[in-house]
mmCIF file of C-alpha atoms and ligand atoms in Angstrom:
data_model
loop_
_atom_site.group_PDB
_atom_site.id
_atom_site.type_symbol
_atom_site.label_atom_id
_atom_site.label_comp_id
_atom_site.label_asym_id
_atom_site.label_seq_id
_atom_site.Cartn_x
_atom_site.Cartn_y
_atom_site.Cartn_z
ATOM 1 C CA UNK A 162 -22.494 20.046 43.384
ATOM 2 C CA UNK A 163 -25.007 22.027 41.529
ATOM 3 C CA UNK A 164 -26.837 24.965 41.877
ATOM 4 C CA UNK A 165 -30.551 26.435 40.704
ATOM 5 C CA UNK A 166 -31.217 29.797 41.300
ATOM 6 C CA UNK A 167 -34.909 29.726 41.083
ATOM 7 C CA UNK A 168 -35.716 32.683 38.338
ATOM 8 C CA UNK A 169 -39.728 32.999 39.010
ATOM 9 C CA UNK A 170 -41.298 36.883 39.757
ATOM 10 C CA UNK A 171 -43.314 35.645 42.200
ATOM 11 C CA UNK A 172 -39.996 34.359 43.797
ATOM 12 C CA UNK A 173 -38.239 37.591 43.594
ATOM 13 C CA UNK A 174 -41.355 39.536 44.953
ATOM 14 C CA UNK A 175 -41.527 37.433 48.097
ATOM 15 C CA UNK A 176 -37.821 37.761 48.227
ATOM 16 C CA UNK A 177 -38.001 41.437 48.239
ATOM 17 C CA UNK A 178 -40.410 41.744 51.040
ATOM 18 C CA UNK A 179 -38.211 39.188 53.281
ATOM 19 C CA UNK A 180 -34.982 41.570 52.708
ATOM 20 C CA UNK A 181 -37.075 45.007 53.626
ATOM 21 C CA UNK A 182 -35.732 45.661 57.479
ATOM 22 C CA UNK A 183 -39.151 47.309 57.775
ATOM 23 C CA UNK A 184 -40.966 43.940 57.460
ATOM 24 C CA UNK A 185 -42.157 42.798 60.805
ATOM 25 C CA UNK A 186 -41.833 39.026 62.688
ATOM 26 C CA UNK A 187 -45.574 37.858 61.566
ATOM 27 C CA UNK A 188 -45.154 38.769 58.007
ATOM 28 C CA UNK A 189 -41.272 37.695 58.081
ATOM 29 C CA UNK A 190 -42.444 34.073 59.083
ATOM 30 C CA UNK A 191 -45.726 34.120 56.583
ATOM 31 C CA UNK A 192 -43.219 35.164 53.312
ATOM 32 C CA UNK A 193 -40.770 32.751 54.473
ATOM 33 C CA UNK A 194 -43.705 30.098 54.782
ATOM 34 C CA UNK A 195 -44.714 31.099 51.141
ATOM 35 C CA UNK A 196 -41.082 31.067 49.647
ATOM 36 C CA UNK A 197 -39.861 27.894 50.655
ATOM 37 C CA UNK A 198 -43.155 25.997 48.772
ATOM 38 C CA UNK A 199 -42.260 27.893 45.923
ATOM 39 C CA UNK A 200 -38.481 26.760 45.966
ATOM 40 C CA UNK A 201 -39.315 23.296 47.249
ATOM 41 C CA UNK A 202 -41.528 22.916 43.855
ATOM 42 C CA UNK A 203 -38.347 23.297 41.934
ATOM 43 C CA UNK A 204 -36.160 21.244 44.716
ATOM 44 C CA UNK A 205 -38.508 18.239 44.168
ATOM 45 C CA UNK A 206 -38.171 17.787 40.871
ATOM 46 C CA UNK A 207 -36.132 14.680 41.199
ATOM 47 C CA UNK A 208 -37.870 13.328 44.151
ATOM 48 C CA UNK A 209 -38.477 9.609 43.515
ATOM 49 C CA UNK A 210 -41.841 7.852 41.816
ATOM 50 C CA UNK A 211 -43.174 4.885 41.464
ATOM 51 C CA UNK A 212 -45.765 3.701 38.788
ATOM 52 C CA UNK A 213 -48.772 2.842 39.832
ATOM 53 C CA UNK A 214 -52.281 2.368 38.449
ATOM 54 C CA UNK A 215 -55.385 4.538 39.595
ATOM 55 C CA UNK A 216 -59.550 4.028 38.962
ATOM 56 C CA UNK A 217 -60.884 7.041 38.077
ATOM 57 C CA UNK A 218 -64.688 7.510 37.139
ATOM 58 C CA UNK A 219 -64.084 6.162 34.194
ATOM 59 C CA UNK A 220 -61.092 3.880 33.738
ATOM 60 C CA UNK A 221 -58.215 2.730 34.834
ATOM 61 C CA UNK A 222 -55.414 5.459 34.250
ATOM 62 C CA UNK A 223 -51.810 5.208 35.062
ATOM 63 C CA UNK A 224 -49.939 7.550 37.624
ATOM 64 C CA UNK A 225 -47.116 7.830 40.021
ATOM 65 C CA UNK A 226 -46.954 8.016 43.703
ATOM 66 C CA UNK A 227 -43.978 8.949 45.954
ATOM 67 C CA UNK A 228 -41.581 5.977 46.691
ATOM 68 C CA UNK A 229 -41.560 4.613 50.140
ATOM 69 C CA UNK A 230 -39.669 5.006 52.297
ATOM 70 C CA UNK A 231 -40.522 8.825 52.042
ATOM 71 C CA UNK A 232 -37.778 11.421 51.920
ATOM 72 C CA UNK A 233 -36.419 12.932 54.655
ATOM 73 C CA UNK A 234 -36.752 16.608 55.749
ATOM 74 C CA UNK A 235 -33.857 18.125 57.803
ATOM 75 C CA UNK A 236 -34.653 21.897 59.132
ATOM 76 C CA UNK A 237 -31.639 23.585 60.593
ATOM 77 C CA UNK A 238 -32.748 24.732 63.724
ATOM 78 C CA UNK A 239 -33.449 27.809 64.649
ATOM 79 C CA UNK A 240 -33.649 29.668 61.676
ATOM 80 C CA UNK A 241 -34.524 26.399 59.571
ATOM 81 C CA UNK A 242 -37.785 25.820 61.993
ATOM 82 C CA UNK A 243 -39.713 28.896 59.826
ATOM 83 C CA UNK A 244 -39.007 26.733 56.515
ATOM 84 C CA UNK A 245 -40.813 23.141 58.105
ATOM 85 C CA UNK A 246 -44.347 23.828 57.446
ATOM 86 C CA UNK A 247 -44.026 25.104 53.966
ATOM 87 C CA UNK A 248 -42.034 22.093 53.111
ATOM 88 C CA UNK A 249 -44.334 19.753 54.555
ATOM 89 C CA UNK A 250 -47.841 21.241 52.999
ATOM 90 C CA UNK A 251 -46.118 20.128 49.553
ATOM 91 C CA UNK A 252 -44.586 16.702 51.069
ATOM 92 C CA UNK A 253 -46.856 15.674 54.014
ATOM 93 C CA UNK A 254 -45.443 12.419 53.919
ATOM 94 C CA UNK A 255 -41.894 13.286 54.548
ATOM 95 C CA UNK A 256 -40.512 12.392 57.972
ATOM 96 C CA UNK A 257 -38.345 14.890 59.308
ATOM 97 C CA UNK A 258 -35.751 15.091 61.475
ATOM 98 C CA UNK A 259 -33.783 17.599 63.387
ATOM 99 C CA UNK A 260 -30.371 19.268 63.773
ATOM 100 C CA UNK A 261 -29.482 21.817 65.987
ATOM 101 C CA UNK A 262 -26.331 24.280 64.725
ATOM 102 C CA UNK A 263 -25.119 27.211 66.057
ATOM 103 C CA UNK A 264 -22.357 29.744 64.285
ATOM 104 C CA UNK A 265 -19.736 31.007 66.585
ATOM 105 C CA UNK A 266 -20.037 34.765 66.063
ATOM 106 C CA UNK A 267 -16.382 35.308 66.325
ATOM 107 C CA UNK A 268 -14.834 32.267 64.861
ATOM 108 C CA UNK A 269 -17.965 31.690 62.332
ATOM 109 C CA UNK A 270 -17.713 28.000 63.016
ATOM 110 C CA UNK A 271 -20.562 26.084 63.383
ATOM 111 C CA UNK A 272 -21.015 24.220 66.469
ATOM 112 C CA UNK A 273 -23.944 21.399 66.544
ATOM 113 C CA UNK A 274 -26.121 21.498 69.886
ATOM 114 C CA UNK A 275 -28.605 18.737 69.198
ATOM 115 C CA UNK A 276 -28.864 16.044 66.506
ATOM 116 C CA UNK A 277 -32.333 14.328 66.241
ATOM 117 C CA UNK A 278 -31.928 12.015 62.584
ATOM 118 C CA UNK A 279 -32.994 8.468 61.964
ATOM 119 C CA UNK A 280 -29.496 6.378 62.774
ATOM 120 C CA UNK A 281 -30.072 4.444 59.301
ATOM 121 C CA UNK A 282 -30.376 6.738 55.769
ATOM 122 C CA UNK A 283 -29.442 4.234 53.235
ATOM 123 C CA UNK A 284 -31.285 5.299 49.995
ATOM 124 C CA UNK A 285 -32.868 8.353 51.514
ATOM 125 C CA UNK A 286 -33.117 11.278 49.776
ATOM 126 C CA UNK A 287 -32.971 14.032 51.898
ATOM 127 C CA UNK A 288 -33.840 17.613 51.839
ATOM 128 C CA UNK A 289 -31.880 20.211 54.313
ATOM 129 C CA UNK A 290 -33.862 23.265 54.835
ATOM 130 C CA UNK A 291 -32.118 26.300 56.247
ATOM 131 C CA UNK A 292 -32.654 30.178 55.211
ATOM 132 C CA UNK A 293 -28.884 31.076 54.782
ATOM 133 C CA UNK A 294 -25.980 29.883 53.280
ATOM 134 C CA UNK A 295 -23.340 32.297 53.902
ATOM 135 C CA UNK A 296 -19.326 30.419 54.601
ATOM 136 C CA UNK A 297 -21.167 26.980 54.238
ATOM 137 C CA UNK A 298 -19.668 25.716 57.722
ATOM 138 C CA UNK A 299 -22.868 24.908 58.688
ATOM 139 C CA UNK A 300 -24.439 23.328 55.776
ATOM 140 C CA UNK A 301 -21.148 21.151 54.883
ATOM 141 C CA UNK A 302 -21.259 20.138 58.809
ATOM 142 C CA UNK A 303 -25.243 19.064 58.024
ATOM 143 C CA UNK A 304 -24.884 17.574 54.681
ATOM 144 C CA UNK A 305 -22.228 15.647 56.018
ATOM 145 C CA UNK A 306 -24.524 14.004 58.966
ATOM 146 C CA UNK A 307 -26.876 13.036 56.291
ATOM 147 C CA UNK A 308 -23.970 11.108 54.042
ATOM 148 C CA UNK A 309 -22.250 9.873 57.402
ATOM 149 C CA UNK A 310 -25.763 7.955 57.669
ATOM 150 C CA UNK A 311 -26.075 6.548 54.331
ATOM 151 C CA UNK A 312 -28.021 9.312 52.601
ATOM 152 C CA UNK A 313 -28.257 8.644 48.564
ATOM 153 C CA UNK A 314 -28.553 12.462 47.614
ATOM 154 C CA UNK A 315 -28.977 15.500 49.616
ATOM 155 C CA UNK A 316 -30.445 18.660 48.706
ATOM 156 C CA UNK A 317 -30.329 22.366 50.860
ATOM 157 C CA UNK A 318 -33.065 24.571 49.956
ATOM 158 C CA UNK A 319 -31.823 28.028 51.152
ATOM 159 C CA UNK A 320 -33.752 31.173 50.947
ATOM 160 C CA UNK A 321 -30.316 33.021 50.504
ATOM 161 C CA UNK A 322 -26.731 32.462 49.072
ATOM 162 C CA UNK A 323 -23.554 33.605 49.413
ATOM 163 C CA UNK A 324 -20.794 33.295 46.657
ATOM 164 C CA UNK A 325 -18.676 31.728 49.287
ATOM 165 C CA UNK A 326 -20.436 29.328 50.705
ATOM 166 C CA UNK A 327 -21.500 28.137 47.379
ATOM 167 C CA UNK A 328 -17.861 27.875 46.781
ATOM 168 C CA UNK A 329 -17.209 26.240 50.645
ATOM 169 C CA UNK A 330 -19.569 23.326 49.519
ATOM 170 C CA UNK A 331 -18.118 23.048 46.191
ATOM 171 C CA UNK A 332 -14.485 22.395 47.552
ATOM 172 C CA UNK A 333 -15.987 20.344 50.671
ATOM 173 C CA UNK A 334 -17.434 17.783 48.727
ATOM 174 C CA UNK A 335 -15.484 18.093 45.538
ATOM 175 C CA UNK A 336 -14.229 14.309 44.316
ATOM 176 C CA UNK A 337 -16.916 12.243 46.848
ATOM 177 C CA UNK A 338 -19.128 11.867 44.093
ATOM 178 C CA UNK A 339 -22.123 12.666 46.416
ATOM 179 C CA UNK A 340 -25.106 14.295 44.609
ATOM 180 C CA UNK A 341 -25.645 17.585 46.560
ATOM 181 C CA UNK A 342 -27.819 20.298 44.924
ATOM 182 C CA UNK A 343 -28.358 23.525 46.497
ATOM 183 C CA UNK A 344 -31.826 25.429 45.552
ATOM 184 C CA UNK A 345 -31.829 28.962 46.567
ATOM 185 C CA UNK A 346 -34.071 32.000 45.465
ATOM 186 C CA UNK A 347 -30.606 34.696 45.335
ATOM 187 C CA UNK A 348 -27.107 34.054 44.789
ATOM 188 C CA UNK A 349 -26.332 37.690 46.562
ATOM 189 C CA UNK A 350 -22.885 39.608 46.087
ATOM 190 C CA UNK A 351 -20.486 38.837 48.726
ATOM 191 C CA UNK A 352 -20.073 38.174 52.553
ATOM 192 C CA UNK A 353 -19.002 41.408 54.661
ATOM 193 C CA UNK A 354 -16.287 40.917 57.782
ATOM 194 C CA UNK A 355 -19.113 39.894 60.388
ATOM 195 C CA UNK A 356 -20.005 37.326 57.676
ATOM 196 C CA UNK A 357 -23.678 37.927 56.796
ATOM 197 C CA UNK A 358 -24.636 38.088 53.822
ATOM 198 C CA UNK A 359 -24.963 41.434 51.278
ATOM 199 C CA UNK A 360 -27.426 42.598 50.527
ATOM 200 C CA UNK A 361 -29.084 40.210 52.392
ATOM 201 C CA UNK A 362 -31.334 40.006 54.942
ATOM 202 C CA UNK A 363 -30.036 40.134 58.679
ATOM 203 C CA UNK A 364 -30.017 36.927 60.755
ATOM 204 C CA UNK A 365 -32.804 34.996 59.417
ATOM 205 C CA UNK A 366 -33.198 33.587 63.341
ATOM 206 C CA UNK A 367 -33.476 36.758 64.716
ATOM 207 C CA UNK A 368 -36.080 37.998 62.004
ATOM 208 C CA UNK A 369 -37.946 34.969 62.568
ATOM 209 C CA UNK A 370 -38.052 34.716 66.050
ATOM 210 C CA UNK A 371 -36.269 37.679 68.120
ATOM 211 C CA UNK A 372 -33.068 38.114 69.531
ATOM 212 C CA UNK A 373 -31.911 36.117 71.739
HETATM 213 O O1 PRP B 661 -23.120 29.398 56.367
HETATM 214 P P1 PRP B 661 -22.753 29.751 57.765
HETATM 215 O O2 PRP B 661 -21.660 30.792 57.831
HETATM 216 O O3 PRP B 661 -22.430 28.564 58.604
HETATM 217 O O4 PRP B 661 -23.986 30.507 58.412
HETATM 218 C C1 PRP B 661 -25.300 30.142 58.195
HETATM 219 C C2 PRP B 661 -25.975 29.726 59.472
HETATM 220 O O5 PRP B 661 -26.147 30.858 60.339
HETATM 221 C C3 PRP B 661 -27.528 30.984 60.689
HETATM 222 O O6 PRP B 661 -27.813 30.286 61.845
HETATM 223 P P2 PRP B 661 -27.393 30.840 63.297
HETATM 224 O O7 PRP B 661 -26.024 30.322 63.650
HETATM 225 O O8 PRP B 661 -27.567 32.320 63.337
HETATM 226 O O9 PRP B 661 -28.402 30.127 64.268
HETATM 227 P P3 PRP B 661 -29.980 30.419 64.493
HETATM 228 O O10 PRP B 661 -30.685 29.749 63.365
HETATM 229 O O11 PRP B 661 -30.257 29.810 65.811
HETATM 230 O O12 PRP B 661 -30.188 31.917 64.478
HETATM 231 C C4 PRP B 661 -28.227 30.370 59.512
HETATM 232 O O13 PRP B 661 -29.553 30.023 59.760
HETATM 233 C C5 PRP B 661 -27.356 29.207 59.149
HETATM 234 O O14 PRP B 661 -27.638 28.053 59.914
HETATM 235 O O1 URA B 662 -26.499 36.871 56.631
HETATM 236 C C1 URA B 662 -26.575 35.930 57.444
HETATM 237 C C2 URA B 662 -25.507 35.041 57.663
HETATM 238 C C3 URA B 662 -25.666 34.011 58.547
HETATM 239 N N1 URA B 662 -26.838 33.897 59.210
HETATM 240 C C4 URA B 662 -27.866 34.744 59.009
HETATM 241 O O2 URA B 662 -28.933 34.597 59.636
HETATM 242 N N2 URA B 662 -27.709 35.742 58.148
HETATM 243 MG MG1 MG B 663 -29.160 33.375 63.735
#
C-alpha cells in the first residue's frame, strides 16, 4: 500500500483551522469542503485518460478526457458525507456510491449499517472518502467491499492518519497485490486508549454534524 502525505501550506493552514476545538460546525464543514479538493488534486493523479482530439479556434489540438466508465466515489457515511461535494466539484462525473459504518465505541470495531455500491466494479477505480483513519477497521472493512466487487485500484483520501491504522491496512492487504493508496493531509503521532486520534481533531462526525 502506499502513502502521500500531501506537504502543501495551504494544506497545513486548512488543517490547522479543522483541529482548533474553537472552530464552529459551519466553518468545520466549509474547511473540510476546501481540504478534500486540495487532497483529491493529488489523489487523482493516476485517474485514467483517454486521448482524444479537440477544435479549438484555431486548430485541431490533442487532449485527454476521463475514461468511461467514470470512477467511483465512496463517502463513508457520516463523517465521509462532509468530504462528497468537494470531491465531486473536481470530478463531476464520478458516480458515487454509499456505505454506511459505524465504530463500536467499546470494542472499536466497525460495524456496516447500510451498503449502497454498484453490484459490478470490474475495472473501476475507486476513491473512498472518509475524514479519519485511526485502527483502520473501518477503512480495511470498506476497501474490502470495493475489491469483493471487482474494483481495479482503490484509493482513501483521509483528512487525518493514524500510525496504526496506516499500519492496520498495511498488514490487511499485505501479499493481495491490490493497489491501495491512502492520501491524507497528517500522519499524526499515535492513537490514545479511547482510540482517536492525537493530536487530532475529535470525532470528525460529531464536528461535522453534532452529537448524536
Ligand atoms: O479507523 P477506525 O478506528 O475504524 O475509525 C475511523 C472511523 O470512525 C469515524 O466514524 P464513526 O464510527 O465515528 O461514525 P460517524 O461518521 O457516523 O461519526 C470515522 O469517520 C471513521 O469512519
Ligand atoms: O480521532 C478520531 C478517531 C475516529 N473517529 C473520529 O472521528 N476521530
Ligand atoms: Mg463519529
Amino acid at each position: 500500500m502506499k502513502t502521500l502525505v500531501v506537504d502543501h501550506p495551504l494544506v497545513a493552514h486548512k488543517l490547522t483551522a479543522l483541529r482548533d476545538v474553537r472552530t464552529d460546525s459551519p466553518t468545520f464543514r466549509r474547511l473540510a469542503d476546501e481540504l478534500v479538493t486540495l487532497l483529491a488534486y493529488e489523489a487523482t493523479r493516476d485517474v485514467r485518460v483517454t486521448d482524444v482530439t479537440v477544435e479549438t479556434p484555431l486548430v485541431t489540438a490533442r487532449g485527454v478526457r476521463l475514461t468511461r466508465p467514470a470512477p467511483l466515489v465512496v463517502p463513508i457515511l457520516r463523517a465521509g458525507l462532509g468530504m462528497l461535494d468537494g470531491m465531486t466539484r473536481i470530478l463531476p462525473t464520478a458516480e458515487v456510491g454509499f456505505l454506511g459504518m459505524i465504530r463500536d465505541e467499546s470494542t472499536l470495531k466497525a460495524q456496516t449499517y447500510a451498503t449502497r455500491l454498484p453490484e459490478d466494479l470490474s475495472g473501476r477505480q475507486c476513491y473512498v472518502l472518509d475524514p479519519m483513519l485511526a485502527t483502520g477497521g473501518t477503512l480495511a472493512a470498506a476497501v474490502r467491499f470495493l475489491f469483493d466487487r471487482g474494483a481495479q485500484d482503490v484509493t482513501a483520501i483521509c483528512l487525518l492518519a493514524a500510525p496504526e491504522g496506516i499500519a492496520h491496512m498495511d498488514e490487511t492487504f499485505r501479499g493481495t497485490g491490490k493497489p491501495i493508496r491512502v492520501v491524507t493531509a497528517a500522519l499524526d503521532e499515535r492513537l490514545n486508549e479511547q482510540g482517536y486520534i492525537v493530536p487530532g481533531l475529535g470525532d470528525a462526525g460529531d464536528r461535522l454534524y453534532g452529537v448524536v
